[in-house]
């Protein structure tokens, strides 16, 4: 039996690289396993890249949190890593330079494992950010997952021996398009109106859903406008002035500020911006699930979210009228 | 014009009522209600007088500062960036709060304040006053007596007052007959200790059992490398309470949300009869 007789015929674009291949049945089975591993790793990397791309700034923050890179360098490396991950995923899914793609994904996975092992060695317990800010696992869980993915990649490497994938020109075109599209995605995603879908905060959610029930019990009863803000941001004083004016309006809901900033930053803000509302510190890993960009506000009535305001704070008229309704 | 006596009486009553209303309005206007805020400490000339207290008012940006050594009370207005001396006769206790006149007499002395990061500072009556978060005060380091600790730290002292320990657990601890030693490692800069220690100290203030001995150790920042009694005892987090019964370490206690130290401690003692 010659190798040409049993070569895949489903897609003419696929080419067979020369090399010794065992019997057809075994070879087909082995190739199938390889494709399965390739597609699985491709999907994993695609999901991971897209989820990270939903909040590139947070991923940059998480990368900086390992202390291996300067924050400024992290803000460049993190988006580049997202683009690389998505491009590698598309390369794997499309079958572009399969051996190289699988090898690169192995390098990426072992790189992640090494970083997580370093994080564990220095006592880091925070979420890794591998699947973005809204999926949280510990470094140990991540290492386990990455080892599993690396196993899939090794299977792909073994199973795809001798398979050359799609034609180089077609692969290059697909990857160039992916690079461009993923850059556009990373740049544009913070402005996309998808916060309701990618964060925990949306209309109808309860305090328990937001993990704020025990942390900010004052929100359990009555009507409050909650402002999520970074008090160390230079624009926070302006935000406070807007809400101070709102708080002074008769009939306005009680205003409560929530921030991931430190106690020292809160004090600096209290003394200098003089907010007319209480500010509570909430652990960053809890509050981060509620926003992509700050400030973000929501109205809560009887412990349940009734309105969410992205970006610009709501007008006082709107708040007063919503109370009337 | 003939005006009857009843009409004159009515008019008189009306005038008196109006005058009363005006007086009441004048007295109420310009008064703010203030409650103590023990999350902050008042530093006076580098030390922390026991009763120097920051009061938070119901008017945003206004705080009353009581420095016992100062002749006047001090009304801090963050909007105006100044502190105004308020004669103490314009400060009245009302239902556990202070009612402070918001319109000090004309010519009242005013002092400029400055904000230096998380600290507010000003000079009043020749005293340098700083307002800072209690956790940012220089920490207590090393062994400290129970009374000295609660005398020094208002945030512990005041939070102790509002904690009500489980009476049954206290009674069980009071009846315990074995020798118990509690080595408590805590930090005055640690927010978890600020929540937990007042509860624990309140419990220990109610336990009247000579068999239970308490040793308190204030831990510095960076205690992992700083020398002190916490070294070599495998202290990885604070607060850590090492419970020894008859000289043998039985367990360690630490803080967690909703912790009830007396219940946990009584349970431990019950387990080692």
Coordinates of C-alpha atoms in Angstrom, one line a residue, chain A residues 262-264, chain B residues 118-119 132-142 153 185-193 217-228 230-231 235-238:
Chain A
X262 CA -6.1 51.5 49.4
X263 CA -7.1 53.1 52.7
X264 CA -4.4 55.7 52.3
Chain B
X118 CA -3.6 60.7 53.7
X119 CA -2.8 63.1 56.5
X132 CA -4.2 60.3 60.4
X133 CA -5.7 56.8 60.1
X134 CA -5.2 54.9 63.4
X135 CA -3.6 52.1 61.5
X136 CA -0.9 54.5 60.3
X137 CA 0.2 55.5 63.8
X138 CA 3.6 54.2 64.9
X139 CA 2.9 50.6 65.9
X140 CA 3.1 49.1 69.3
X141 CA 6.1 46.6 69.1
X142 CA 6.9 44.0 71.7
X153 CA -5.6 52.7 71.4
X185 CA 0.6 38.2 68.4
X186 CA -1.2 41.2 66.9
X187 CA -0.4 44.4 65.1
X188 CA -1.8 47.8 65.6
X189 CA -1.3 48.5 61.9
X190 CA -3.3 45.4 60.8
X191 CA -6.9 46.0 59.8
X192 CA -7.9 42.4 60.7
X193 CA -6.5 42.9 64.2
X217 CA 2.9 41.0 71.8
X218 CA 2.7 43.9 69.3
X219 CA 4.2 42.9 66.0
X220 CA 6.1 45.3 63.6
X221 CA 5.7 45.5 59.9
X222 CA 8.0 43.0 58.2
X223 CA 7.9 40.8 61.3
X224 CA 9.2 37.9 59.2
X225 CA 12.7 39.4 59.3
X226 CA 12.5 41.7 62.4
X227 CA 13.9 40.3 65.6
X228 CA 11.4 39.8 68.5
X230 CA 7.4 36.3 67.3
X231 CA 10.5 34.8 65.7
X235 CA 3.9 33.1 63.1
X236 CA 2.8 33.4 59.5
X237 CA -0.3 35.7 59.9
X238 CA -1.7 38.0 62.4

